[in-house]
C-alpha atoms as a PDB file:
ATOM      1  CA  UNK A   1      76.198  93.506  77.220  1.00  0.00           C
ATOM      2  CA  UNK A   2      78.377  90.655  75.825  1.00  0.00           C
ATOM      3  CA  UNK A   3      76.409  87.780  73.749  1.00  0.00           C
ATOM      4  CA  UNK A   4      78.356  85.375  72.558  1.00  0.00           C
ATOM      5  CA  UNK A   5      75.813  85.038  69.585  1.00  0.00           C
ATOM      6  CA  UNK A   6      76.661  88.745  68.492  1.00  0.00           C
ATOM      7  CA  UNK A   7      79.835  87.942  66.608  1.00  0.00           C
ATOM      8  CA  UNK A   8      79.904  85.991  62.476  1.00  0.00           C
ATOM      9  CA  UNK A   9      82.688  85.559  60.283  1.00  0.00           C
ATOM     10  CA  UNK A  10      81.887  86.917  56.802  1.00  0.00           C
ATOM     11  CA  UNK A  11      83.613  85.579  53.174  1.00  0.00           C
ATOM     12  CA  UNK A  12      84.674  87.765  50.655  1.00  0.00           C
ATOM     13  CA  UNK A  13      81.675  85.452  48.633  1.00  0.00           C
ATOM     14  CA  UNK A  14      78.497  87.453  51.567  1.00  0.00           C
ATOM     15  CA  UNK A  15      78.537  83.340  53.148  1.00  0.00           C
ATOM     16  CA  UNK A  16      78.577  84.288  56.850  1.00  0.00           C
ATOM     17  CA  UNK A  17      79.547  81.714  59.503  1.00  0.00           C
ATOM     18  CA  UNK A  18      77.674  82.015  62.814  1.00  0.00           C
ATOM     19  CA  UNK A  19      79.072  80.900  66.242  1.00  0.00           C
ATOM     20  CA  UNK A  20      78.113  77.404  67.537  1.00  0.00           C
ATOM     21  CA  UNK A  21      77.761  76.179  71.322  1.00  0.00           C
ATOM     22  CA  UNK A  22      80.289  74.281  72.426  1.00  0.00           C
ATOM     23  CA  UNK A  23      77.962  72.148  73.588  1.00  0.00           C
ATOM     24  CA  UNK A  24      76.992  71.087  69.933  1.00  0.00           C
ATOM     25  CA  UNK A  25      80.482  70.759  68.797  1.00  0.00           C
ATOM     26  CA  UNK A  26      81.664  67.325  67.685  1.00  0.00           C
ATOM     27  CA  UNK A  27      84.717  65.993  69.416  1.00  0.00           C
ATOM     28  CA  UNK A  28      86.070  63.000  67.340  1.00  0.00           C
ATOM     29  CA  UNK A  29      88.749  60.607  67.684  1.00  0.00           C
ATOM     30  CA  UNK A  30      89.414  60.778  63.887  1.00  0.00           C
ATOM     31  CA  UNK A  31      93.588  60.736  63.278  1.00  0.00           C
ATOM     32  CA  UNK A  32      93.600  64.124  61.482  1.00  0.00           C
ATOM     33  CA  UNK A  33      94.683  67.001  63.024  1.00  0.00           C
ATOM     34  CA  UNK A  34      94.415  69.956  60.617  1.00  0.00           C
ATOM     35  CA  UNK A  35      91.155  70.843  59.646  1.00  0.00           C
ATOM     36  CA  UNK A  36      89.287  69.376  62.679  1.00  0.00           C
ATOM     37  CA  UNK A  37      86.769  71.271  64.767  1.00  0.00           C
ATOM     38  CA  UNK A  38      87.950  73.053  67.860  1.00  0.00           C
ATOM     39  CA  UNK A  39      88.213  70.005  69.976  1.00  0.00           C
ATOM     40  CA  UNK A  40      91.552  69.583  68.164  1.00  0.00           C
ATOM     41  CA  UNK A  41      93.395  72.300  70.518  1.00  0.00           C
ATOM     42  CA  UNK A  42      92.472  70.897  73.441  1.00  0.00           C
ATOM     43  CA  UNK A  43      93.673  67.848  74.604  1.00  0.00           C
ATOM     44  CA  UNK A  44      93.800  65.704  77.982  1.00  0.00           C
ATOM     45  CA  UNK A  45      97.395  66.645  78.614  1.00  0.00           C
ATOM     46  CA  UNK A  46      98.178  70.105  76.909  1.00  0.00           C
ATOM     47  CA  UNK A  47      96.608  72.649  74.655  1.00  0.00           C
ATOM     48  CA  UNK A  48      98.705  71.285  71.237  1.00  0.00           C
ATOM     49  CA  UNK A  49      96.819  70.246  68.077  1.00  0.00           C
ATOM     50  CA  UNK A  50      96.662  66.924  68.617  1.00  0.00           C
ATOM     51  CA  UNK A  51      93.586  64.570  68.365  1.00  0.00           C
ATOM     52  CA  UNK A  52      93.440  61.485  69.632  1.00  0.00           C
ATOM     53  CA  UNK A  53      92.274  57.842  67.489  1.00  0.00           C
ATOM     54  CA  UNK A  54      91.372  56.487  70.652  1.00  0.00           C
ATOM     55  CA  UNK A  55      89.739  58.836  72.756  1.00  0.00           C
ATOM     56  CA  UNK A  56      87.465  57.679  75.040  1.00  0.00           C
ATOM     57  CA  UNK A  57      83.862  58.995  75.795  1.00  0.00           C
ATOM     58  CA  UNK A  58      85.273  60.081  79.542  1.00  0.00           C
ATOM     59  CA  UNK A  59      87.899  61.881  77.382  1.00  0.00           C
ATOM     60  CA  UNK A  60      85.074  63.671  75.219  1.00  0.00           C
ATOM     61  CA  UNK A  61      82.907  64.509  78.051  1.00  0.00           C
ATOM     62  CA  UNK A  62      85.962  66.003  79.962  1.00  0.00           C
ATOM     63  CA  UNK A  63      87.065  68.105  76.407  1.00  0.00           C
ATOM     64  CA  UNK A  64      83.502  68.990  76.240  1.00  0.00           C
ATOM     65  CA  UNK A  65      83.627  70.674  79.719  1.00  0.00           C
ATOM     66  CA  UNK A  66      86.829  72.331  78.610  1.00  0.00           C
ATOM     67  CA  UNK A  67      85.365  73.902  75.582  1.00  0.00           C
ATOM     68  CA  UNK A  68      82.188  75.144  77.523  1.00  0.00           C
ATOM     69  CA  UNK A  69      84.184  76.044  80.313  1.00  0.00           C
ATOM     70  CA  UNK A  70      86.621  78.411  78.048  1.00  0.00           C
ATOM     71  CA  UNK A  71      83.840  79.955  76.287  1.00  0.00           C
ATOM     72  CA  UNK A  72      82.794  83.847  75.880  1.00  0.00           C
ATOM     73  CA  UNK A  73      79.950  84.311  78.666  1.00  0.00           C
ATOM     74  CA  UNK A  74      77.294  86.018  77.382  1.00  0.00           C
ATOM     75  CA  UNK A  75      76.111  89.023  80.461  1.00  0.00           C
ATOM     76  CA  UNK A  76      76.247  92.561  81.540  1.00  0.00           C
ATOM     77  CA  UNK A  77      79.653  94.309  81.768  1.00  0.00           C
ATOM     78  CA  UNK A  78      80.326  97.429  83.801  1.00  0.00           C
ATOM     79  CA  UNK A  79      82.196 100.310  82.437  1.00  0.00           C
ATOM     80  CA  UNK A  80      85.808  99.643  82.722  1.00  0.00           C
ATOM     81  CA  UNK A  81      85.124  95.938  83.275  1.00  0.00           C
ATOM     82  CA  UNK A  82      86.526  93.152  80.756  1.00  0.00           C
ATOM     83  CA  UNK A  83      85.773  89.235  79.683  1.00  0.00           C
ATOM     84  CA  UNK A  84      87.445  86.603  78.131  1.00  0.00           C
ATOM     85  CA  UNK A  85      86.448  84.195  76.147  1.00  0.00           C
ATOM     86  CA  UNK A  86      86.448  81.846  72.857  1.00  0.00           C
ATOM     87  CA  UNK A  87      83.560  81.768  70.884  1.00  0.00           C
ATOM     88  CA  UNK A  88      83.622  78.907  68.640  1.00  0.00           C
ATOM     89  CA  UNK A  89      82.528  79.038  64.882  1.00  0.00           C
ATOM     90  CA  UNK A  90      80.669  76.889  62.217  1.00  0.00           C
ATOM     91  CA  UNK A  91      83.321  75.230  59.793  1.00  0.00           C
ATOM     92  CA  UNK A  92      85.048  77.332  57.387  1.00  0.00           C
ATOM     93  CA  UNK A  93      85.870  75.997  54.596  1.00  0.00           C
ATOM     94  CA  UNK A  94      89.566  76.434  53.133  1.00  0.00           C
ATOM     95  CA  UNK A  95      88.388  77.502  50.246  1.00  0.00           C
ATOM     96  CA  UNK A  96      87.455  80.377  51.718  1.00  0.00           C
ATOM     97  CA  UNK A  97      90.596  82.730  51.161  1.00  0.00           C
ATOM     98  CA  UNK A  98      89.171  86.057  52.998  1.00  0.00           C
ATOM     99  CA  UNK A  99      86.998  86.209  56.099  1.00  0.00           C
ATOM    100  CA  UNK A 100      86.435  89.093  58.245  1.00  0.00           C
ATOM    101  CA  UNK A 101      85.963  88.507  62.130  1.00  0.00           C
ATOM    102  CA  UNK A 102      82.509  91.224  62.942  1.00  0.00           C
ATOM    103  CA  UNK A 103      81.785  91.254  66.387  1.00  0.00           C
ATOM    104  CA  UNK A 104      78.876  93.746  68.207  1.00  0.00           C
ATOM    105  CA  UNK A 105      78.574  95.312  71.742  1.00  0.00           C
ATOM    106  CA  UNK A 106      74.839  95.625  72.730  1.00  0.00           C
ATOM    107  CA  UNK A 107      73.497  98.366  75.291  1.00  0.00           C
ATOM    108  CA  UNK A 108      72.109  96.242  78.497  1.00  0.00           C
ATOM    109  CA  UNK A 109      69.050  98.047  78.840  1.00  0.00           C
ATOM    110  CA  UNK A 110      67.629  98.719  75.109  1.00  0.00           C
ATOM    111  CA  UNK A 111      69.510  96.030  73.373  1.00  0.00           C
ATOM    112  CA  UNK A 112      70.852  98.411  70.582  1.00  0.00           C
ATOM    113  CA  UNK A 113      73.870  98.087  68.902  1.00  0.00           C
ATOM    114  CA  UNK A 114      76.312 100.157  71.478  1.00  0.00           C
ATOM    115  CA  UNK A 115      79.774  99.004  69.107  1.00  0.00           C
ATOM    116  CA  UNK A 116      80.939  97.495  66.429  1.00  0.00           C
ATOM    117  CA  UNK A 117      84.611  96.238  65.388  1.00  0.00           C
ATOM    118  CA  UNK A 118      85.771  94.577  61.752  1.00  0.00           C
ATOM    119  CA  UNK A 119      89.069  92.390  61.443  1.00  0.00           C
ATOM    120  CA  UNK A 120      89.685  91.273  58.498  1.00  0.00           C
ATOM    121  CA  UNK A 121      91.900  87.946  57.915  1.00  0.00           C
ATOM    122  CA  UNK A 122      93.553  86.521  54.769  1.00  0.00           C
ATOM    123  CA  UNK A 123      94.506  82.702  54.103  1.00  0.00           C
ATOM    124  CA  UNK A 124      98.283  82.582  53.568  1.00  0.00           C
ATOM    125  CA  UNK A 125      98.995  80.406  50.258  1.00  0.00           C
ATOM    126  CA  UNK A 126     100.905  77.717  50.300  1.00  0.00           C
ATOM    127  CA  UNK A 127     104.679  78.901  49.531  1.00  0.00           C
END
């Protein structure tokens, strides 16, 4: 079983990040576009980071369905099957220079851990 709630980032500091529902995710119309939430790579013409000053609520709505729509699905898989999907995180700060990417596979019927997989990421400095 896939559950889109079964996967954290972890700092090198123990702070763990948890993964939030796109449907809680904030899409702004702020000029920024680096450090933004997720709403930032999708956009009403292409998947660039761009983010709009003057998007419209029809424009967050529609990004909204986007991010829901591209999300991990949560279910059953059969053997050999295979899903795709984003799962979208809380905010990590940049301070954070280490984070490692833990994801789990539960069993369907008893719920128990059936996998586990660690990928570990580090912040490339400024050169």
């Amino acid at each position: 079983t896939v559950d889109y709630n079964a996967f954290e980032l972890v700092a090198a500091d123990g702070h763990v990040y948890r993964p939030v529902a796109p449907e809680t995710i904030e899409i702004r119309g702020g000029t920024r576009s680096i450090g933004l939430p997720a709403d930032t790579i999708i956009t009403r013409t292409s998947d660039s980071s761009v983010n709009a000053p003057g998007r419209t609520e029809s424009e967050k709505q529609q990004i909204r369905q986007r991010l829901i729509d591209q999300a991990l699905d949560s279910g059953p898989l059969q053997a050999g099957q295979r899903t795709i999907g984003y799962v979208f995180f809380e905010r990590v700060p940049a301070s954070q220079d280490r984070i490692t990417f833990k994801g789990k596979v539960m069993e369907g019927e008893t719920g128990n851990v059936a996998d586990e997989v660690e990928m570990p990421f580090q912040a490339r400095k400024d050169q």
